[in-house]
Coordinates of C-alpha atoms and ligand atoms in Angstrom, one line a residue:
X1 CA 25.9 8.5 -13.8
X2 CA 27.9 5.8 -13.2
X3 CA 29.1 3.5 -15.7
X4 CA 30.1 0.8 -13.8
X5 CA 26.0 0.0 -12.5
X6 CA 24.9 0.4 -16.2
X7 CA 27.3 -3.1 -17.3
X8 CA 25.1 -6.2 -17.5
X9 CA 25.8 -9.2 -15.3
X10 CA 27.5 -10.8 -18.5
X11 CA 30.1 -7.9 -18.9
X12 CA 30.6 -7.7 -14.9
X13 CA 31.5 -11.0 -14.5
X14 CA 33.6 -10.9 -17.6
X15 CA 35.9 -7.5 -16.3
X16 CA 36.2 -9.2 -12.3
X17 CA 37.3 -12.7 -14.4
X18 CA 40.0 -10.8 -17.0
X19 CA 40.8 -8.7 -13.5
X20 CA 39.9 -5.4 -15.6
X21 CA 37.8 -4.6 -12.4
X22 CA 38.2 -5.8 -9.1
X23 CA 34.9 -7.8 -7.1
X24 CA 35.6 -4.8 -4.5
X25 CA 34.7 -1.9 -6.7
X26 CA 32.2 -3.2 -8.4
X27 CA 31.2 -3.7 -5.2
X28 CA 31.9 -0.4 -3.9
X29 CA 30.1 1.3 -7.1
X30 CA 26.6 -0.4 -6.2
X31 CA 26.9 0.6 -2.7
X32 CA 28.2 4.3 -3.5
X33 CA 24.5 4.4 -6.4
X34 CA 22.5 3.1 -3.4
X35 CA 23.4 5.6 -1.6
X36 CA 22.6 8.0 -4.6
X37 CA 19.3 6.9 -5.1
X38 CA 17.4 4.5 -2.8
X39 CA 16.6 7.6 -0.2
X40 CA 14.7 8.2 -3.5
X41 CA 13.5 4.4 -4.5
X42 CA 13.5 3.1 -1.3
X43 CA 14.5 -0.7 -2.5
X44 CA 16.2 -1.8 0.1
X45 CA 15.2 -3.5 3.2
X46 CA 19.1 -3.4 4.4
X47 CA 21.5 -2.9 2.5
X48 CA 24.8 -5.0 4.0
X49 CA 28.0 -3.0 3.0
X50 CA 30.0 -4.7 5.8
X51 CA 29.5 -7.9 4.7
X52 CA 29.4 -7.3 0.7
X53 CA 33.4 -5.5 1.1
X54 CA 34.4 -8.4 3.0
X55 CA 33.4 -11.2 1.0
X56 CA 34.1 -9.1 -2.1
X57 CA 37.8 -8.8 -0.3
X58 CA 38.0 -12.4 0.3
X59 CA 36.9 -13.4 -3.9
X60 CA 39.5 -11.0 -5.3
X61 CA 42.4 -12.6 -2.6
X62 CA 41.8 -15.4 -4.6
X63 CA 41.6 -14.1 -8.0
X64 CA 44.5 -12.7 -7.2
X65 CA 45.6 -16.3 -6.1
X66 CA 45.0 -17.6 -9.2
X67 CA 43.3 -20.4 -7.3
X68 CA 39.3 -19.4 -8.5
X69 CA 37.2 -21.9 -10.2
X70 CA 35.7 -19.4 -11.9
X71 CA 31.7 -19.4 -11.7
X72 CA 28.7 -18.1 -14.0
X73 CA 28.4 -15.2 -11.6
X74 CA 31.7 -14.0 -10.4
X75 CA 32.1 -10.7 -8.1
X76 CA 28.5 -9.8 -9.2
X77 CA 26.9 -8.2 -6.3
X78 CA 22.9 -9.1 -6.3
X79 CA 19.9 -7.9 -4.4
X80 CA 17.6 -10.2 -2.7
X81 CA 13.6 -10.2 -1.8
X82 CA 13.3 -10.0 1.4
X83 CA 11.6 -13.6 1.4
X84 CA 14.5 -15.6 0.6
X85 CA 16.9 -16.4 3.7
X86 CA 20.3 -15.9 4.1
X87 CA 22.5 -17.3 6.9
X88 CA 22.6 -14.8 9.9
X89 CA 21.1 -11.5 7.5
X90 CA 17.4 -10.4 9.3
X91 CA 15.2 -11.9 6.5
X92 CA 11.4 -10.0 8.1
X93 CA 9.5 -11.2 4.4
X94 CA 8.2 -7.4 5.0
X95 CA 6.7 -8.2 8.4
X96 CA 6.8 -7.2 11.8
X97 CA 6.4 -11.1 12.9
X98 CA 9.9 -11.6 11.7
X99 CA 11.6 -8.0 12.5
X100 CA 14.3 -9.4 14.4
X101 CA 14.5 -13.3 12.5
X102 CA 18.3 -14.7 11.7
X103 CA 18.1 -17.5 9.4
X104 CA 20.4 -20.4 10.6
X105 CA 20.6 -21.3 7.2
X106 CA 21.1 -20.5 3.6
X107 CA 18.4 -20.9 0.9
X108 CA 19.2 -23.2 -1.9
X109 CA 18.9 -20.5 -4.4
X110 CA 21.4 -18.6 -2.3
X111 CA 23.9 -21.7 -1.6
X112 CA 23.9 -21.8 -5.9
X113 CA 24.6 -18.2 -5.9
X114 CA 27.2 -18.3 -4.0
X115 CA 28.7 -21.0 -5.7
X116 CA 28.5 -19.5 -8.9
X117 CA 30.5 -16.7 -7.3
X118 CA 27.8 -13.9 -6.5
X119 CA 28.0 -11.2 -3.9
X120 CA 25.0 -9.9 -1.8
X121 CA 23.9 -6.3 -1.7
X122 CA 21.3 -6.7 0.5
X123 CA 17.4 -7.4 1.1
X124 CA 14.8 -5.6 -0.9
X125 CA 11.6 -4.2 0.3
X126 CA 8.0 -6.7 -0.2
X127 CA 4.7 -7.0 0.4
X128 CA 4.0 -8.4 4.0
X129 CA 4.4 -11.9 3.2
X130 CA 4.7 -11.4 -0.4
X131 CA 0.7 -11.1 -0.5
X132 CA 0.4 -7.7 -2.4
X133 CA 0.7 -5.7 -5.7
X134 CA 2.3 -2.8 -4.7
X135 CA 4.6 -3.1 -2.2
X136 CA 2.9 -0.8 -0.2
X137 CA 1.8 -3.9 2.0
X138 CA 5.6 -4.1 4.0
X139 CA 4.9 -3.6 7.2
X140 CA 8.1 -1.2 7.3
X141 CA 7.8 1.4 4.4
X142 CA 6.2 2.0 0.7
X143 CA 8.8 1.5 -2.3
X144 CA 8.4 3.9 -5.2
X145 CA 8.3 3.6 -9.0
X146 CA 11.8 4.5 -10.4
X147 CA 9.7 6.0 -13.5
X148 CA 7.5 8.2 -11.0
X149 CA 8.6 8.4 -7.2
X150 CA 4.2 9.0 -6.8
X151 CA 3.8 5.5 -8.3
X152 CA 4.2 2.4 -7.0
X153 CA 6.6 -0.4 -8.1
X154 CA 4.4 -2.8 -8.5
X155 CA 4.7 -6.2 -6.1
X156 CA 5.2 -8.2 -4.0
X157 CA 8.6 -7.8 -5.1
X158 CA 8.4 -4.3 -5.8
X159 CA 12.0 -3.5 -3.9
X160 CA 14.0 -5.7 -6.2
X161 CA 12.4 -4.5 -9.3
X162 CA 13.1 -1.0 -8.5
X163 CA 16.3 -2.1 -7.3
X164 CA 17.7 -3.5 -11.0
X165 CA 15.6 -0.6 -12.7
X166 CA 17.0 2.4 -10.9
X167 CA 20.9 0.9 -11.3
X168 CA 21.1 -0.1 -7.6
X169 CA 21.4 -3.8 -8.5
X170 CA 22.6 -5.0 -11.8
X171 CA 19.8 -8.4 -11.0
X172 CA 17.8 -9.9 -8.2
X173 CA 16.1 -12.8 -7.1
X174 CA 12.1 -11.9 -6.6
X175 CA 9.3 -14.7 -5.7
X176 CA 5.6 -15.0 -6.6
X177 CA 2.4 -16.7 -6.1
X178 CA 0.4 -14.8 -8.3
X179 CA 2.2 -12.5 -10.5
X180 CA 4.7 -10.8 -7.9
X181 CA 8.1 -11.3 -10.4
X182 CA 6.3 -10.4 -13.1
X183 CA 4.1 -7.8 -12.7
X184 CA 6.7 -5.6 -10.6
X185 CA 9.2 -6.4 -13.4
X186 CA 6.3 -5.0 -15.7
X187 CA 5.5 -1.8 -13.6
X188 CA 9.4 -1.0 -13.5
X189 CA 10.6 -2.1 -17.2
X190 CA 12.7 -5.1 -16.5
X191 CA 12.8 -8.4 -17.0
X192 CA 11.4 -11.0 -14.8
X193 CA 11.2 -14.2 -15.0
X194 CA 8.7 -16.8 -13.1
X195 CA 10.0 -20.0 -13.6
X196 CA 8.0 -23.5 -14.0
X197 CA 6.6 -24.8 -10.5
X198 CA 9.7 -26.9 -9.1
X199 CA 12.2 -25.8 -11.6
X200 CA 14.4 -23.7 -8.8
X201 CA 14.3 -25.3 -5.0
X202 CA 12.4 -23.2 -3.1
X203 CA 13.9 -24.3 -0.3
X204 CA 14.6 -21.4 2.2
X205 CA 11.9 -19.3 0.6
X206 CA 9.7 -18.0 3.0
X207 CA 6.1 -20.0 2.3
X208 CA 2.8 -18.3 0.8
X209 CA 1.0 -20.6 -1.1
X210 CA 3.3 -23.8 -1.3
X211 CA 1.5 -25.3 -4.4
X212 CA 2.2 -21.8 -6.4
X213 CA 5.3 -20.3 -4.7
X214 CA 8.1 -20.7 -7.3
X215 CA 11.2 -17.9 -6.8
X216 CA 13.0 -16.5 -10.1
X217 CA 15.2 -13.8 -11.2
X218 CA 14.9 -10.4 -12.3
X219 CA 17.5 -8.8 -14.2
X220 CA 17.4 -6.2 -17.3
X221 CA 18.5 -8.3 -20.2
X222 CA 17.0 -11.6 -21.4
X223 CA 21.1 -12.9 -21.5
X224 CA 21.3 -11.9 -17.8
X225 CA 17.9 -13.0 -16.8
X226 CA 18.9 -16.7 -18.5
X227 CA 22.2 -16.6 -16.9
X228 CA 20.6 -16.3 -13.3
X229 CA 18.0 -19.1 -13.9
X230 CA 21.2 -21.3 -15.3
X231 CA 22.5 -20.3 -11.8
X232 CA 19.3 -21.2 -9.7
X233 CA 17.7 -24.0 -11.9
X234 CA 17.7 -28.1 -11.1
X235 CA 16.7 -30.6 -8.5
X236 CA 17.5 -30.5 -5.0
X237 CA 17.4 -33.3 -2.3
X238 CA 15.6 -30.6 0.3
X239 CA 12.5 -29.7 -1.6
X240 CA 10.4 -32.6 -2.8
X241 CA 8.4 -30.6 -5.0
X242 CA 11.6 -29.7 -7.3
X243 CA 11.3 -31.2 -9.9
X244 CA 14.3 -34.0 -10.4
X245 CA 14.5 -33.3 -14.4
X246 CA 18.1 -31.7 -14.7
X247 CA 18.2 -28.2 -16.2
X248 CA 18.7 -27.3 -19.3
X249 CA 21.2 -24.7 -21.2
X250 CA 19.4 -22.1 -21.1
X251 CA 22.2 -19.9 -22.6
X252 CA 23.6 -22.4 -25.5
X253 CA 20.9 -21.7 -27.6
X254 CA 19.6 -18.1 -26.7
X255 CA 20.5 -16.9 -29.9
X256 CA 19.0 -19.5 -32.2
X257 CA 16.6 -18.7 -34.8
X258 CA 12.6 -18.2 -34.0
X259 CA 11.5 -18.4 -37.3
X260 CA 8.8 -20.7 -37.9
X261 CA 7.7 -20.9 -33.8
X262 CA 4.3 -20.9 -33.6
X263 CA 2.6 -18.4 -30.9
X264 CA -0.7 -18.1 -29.6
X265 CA -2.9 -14.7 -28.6
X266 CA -5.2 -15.9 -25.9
X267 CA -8.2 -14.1 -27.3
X268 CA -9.3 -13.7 -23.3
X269 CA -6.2 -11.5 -23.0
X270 CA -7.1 -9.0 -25.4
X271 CA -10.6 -7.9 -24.5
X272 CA -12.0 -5.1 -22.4
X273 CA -10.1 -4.1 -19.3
X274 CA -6.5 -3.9 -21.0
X275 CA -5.0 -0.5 -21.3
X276 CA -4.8 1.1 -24.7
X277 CA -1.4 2.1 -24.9
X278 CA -0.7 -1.3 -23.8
X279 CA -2.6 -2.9 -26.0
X280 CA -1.1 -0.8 -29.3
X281 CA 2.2 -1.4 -27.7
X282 CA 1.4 -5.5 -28.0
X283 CA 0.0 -5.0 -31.5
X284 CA 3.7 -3.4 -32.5
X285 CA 5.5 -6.6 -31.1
X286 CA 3.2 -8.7 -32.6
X287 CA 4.2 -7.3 -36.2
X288 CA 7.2 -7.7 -34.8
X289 CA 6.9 -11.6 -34.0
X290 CA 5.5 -12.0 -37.8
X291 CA 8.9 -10.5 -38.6
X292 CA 10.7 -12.8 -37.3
X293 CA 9.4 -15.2 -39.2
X294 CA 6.3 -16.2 -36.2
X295 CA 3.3 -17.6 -36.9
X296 CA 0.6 -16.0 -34.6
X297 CA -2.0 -18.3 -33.9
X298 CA -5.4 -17.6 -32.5
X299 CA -6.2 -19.8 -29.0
X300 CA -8.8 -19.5 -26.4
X301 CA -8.0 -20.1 -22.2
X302 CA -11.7 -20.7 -21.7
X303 CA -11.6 -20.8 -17.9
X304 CA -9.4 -17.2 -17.4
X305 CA -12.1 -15.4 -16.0
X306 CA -12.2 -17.7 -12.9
X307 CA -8.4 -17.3 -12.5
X308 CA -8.3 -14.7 -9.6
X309 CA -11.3 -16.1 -7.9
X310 CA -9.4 -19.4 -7.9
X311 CA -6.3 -17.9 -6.8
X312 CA -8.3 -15.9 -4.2
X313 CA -9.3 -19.1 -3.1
X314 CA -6.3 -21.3 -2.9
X315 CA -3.7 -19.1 -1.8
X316 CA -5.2 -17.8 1.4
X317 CA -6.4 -21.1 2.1
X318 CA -2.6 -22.6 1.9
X319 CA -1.2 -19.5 3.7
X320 CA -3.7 -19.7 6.5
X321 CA -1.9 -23.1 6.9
X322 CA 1.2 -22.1 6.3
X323 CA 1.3 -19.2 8.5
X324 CA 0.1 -21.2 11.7
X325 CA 3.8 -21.4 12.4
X326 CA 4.2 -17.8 13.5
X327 CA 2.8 -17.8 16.9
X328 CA 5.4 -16.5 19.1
X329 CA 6.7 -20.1 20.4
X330 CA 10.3 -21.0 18.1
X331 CA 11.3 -17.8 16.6
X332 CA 9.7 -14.2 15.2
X333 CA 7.6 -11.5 17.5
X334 CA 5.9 -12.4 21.2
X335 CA 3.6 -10.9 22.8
X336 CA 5.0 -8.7 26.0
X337 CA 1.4 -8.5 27.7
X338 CA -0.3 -11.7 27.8
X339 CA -1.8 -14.2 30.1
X340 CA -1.6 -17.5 29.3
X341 CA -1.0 -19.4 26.4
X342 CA -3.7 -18.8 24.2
X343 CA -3.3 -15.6 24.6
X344 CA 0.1 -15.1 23.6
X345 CA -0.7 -16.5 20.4
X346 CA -4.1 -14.5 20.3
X347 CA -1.7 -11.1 21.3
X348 CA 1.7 -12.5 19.0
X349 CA -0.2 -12.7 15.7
X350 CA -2.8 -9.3 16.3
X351 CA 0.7 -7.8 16.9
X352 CA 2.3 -9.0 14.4
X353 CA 0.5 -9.3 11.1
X354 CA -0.5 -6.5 9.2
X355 CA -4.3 -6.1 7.9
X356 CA -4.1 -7.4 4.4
X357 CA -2.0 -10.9 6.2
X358 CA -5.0 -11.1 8.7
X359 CA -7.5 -10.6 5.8
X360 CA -6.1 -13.6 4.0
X361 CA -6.0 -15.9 6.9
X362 CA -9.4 -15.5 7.5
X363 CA -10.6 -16.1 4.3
X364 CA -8.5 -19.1 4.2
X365 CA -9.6 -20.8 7.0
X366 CA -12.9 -19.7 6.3
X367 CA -12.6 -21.2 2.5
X368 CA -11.2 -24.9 4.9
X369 CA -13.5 -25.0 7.4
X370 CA -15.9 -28.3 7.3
X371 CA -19.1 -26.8 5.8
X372 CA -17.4 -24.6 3.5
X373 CA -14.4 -26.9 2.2
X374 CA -16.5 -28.4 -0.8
X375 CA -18.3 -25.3 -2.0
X376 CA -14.8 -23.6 -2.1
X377 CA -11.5 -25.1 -1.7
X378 CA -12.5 -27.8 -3.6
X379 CA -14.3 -26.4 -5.9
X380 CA -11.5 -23.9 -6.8
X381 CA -9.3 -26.8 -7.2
X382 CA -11.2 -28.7 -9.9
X383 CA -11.7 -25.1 -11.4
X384 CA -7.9 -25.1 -11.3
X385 CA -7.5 -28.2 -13.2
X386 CA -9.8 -27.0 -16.0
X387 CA -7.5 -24.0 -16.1
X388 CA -4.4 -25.9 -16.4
X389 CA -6.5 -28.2 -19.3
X390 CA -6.7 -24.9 -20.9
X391 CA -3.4 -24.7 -21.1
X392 CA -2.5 -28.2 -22.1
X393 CA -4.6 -28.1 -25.3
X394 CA -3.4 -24.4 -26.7
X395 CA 0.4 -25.9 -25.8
X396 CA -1.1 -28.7 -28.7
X397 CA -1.4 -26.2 -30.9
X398 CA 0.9 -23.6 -30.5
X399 CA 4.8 -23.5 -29.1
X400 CA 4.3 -20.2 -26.6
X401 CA 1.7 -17.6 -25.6
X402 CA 1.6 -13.7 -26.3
X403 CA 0.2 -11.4 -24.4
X404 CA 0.0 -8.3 -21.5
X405 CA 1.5 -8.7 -18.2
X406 CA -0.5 -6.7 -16.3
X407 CA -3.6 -5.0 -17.1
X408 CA -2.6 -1.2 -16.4
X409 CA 0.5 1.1 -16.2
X410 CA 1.7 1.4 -12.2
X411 CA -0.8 3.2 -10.4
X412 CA -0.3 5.9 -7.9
X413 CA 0.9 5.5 -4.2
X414 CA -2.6 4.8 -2.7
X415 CA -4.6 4.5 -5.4
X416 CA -5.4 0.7 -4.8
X417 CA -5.0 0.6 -1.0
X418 CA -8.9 1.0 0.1
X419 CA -10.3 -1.5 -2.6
X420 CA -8.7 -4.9 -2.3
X421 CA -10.2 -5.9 -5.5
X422 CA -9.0 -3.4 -7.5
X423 CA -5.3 -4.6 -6.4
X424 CA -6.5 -8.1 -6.4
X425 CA -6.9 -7.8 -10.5
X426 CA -3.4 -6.5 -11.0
X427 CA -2.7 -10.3 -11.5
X428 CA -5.2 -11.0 -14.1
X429 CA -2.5 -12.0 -16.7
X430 CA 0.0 -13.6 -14.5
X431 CA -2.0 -15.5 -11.6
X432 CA -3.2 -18.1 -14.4
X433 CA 0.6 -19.4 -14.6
X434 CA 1.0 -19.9 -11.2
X435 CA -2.3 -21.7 -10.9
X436 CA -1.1 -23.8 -13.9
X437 CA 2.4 -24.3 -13.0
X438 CA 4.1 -23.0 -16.1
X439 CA 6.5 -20.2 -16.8
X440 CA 5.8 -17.1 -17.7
X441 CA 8.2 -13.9 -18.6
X442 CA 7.6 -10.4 -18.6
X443 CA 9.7 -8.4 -21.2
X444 CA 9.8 -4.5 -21.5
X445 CA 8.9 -3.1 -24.7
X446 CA 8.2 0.4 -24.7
X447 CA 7.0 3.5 -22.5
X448 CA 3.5 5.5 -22.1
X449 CA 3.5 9.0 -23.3
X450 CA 3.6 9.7 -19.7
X451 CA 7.2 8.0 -19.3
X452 CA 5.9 4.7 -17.2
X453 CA 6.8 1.4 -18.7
X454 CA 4.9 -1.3 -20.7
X455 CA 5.6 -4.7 -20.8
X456 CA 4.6 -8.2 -22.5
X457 CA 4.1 -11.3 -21.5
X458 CA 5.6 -14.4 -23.1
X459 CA 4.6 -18.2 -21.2
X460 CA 6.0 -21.4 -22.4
X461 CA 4.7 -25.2 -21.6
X462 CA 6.0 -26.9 -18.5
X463 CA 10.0 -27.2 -18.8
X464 CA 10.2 -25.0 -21.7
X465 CA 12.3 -22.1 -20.4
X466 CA 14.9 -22.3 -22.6
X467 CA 12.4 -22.1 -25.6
X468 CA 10.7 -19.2 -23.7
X469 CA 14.2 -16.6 -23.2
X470 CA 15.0 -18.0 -27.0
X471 CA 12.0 -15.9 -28.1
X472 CA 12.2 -13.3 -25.7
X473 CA 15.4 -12.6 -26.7
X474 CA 14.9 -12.5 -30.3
X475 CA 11.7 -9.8 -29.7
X476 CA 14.1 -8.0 -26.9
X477 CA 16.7 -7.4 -29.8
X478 CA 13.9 -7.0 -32.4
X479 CA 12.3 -4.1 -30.4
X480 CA 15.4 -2.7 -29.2
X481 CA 13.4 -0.3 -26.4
X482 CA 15.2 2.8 -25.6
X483 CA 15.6 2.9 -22.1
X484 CA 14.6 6.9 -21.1
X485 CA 16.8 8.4 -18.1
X486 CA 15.5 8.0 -15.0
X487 CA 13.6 11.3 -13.6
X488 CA 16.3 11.4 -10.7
X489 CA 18.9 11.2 -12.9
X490 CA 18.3 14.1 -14.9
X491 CA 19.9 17.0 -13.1
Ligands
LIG501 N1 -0.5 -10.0 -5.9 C1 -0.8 -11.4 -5.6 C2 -1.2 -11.5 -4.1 O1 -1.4 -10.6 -3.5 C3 0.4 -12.2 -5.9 C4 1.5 -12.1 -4.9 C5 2.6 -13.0 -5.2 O2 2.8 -13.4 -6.3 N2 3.4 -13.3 -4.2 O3 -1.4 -12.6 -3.6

């Protein structure tokens, strides 16, 4: 196995800096382990060598140089979701509306990579749109569990979880709505991280659900996952939803003690529903957190049961509107056989979108339409706001929340496909974040007796990221999870 894919993003970025290692074969060693294993994973959208080796060629030129500021991420090669653009790479956000779409531009999140010094892998395999749980939604191909090639890797950014769990990226940048950094980070025993609503631009992210979409990192460490946001987080002029409170260090104090932290169990999050082996996995960390020198505080989410029926609500209803744009005038798929203008958009967007894309904008417009708009939409949105009240009053009593991220262990290829529902609650745990606009961080911290990973769930109040990797951190090291070998790697 090769060593080089195992080092963090920390210990990269140190060796290309004290030029132990070059950018180019780090570079090289990602590409050759993609190669290895993704016929097996299937990650990766494209993967996009050419362009990695040459700007990889052109950062050690001037390490070489001795001219490089260096940044937070230099000569480490990341992947990307497929829903983020990049300047002339085919970003399809896992449709067939966007097969053949060059972005003109870069993302924000990207342009801060960059300047921080980070290299590009490639795109990683989503959901169509990002509206899945699975992954199994992409228009192009299924991605599978690391843990078990039958299982899927969770979603919507199921490729870049798999990526960062099977060694084929060493972090990635994933987006969500409902749960899809979190719960794909669960499903594949890494670390993801969904930031607070506006904390990272999300500018040149492909949009869902405007009011929830936030983009954040994966990685397999706590340190790295912390070093990425430090990378991605702050205001920015071109999306006037981030927020224009600078960012914090979320590094600095990573370390610091947790004793005395007070953190709540959302008594709504341990009822019926919630795997066992989970669940005994949650009551280990939470001896843990008392450890520590935690107090674990009892609190109640009142309005969680609504969550997904809110979110089910709200986010088809802002992607029916958000998806109007794809109608075969300015860029993506059009229609080869069709008559007149109507139906060129009737034929672009029947061609184009995939079943569970059309599902959603029906319901959305359906949940708009005059008649309708009061007894849903806006219904869901006071429902919303008592949700987020929720919140507000446990974050008066307590500094964080404890609980599952998801409410199984990955399911099997198929499994979920002919009951929407069934996938729909994969977001139980995570969906109320989004709807609330705070951040919420999925940590590994063990494996079933069948292999497959289990993770936990740690949110923080508004802002409070650097509180909310402080404690992950101290439980990561507390717990100290013994990674097994990958199936494909035992020979
Ligand atoms: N699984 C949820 C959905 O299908 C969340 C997806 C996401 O976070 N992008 O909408």
């Amino acid at each position: 196995m090769n060593e080089i894919c195992q080092l963090t993003i920390h210990e990269l970025r140190r060796r290309v800096v004290e030029k132990e290692l070059s950018a180019c074969e780090v570079s090289r060693n990602f590409l050759d382990r993609i190669e290895e294993v993704d016929q097996h994973t299937r990650a990766f959208l494209a993967v996009e060598a050419e362009q990695l080796l040459k700007d990889a060629a052109q950062l050690d030129k001037e390490i070489a140089s001795g001219r490089l500021k260096e940044g937070l991420l230099t000569g480490v090669p990341l992947a990307i979701k497929d829903t983020i653009v990049i300047q002339g790479v085919r970003t399809t956000c896992g449709s067939r509306i966007l097969e053949n779409y060059l972005p003109p531009y870069d993302a924000t999140a990207i342009q801060r990579l960059k300047a921080q010094g980070a290299l590009f892998l490639g795109k990683t395999n989503c959901d169509e749109f990002a509206m899945g749980s699975s992954t199994e939604n992409s228009a192009y191909f299924p991605t599978s569990n690391p843990w078990d090639l039958e299982a899927v890797p969770g979603g919507s950014s199921g490729g870049s979880a798999a990526a960062v769990a099977a060694w084929e990226a060493p972090g990635a940048l994933g987006s969500e709505t409902g749960g899809s950094i979190r719960q794909p980070a669960a499903f594949c025993g890494v670390v993801g991280l969904k930031p607070t609503y506006g904390r990272v631009s999300r500018f040149g992210l492909v949009a869902f659900a405007s009011s929830l979409d936030q983009l954040g990192p994966l990685a397999r460490t706590v340190d790295d996952t912390a070093l990425l946001l430090q990378a991605l987080a702050g205001p920015d002029d071109r999306d006037s939803t981030c927020s224009v409170q600078p960012a914090d260090d979320y590094l600095g104090g990573i370390d610091e003690d947790v004793k005395g932290l007070r953190v709540g169990l959302p008594t709504e999050w341990f009822g019926s529903g919630l795997d066992s082996q989970i669940e005994e996995r949650l009551r280990e960390a939470i001896q843990r957190l008392e450890g520590l020198g935690c107090e674990m505080v009892e609190v109640s989410l009142p309005h969680t049961e609504y969550a997904i029926a809110i979110y089910y609500i709200v986010a088809p209803a802002e992607a029916s509107s958000n998806l109007a744009r794809y109608d075969g005038v300015r860029y993506g798929h059009r229609s080869s056989h069709h008559e007149d203008l109507d139906t060129m958009f009737k034929y672009t967007r029947s061609e184009g979108f995939g079943a569970e894309v059309k599902r959603r904008i029906m319901v959305g417009t359906y949940v708009l339409s005059s008649g309708y708009y009061d007894a849903y939409f806006l219904k869901a949105s006071k429902v919303r706001t008592l949700l987020k009240n929720d919140y507000l009053r446990a974050f008066e009593q307590v500094d964080l929340l404890f609980g599952p991220t998801t409410p199984s262990l990955p399911f099997k290829i198929g499994e979920k496909t002919s009951d929407p529902l069934q996938m729909y609650l994969s977001d139980v745990y995570t969906a109320p974040a989004n709807l609330a606009g705070i951040p919420g961080l999925a940590l590994p911290c063990g494996y079933s007796k069948e292999g497959l990973p289990i993770s936990l769930q740690l949110q923080a109040p508004h802002f409070e990221e650097a509180k909310l990797l402080r404690l992950a951190h101290a439980l990561e090291q507390e717990l100290a999870v013994e990674r097994p070998p990958l199936p494909f790697d035992v020979s």
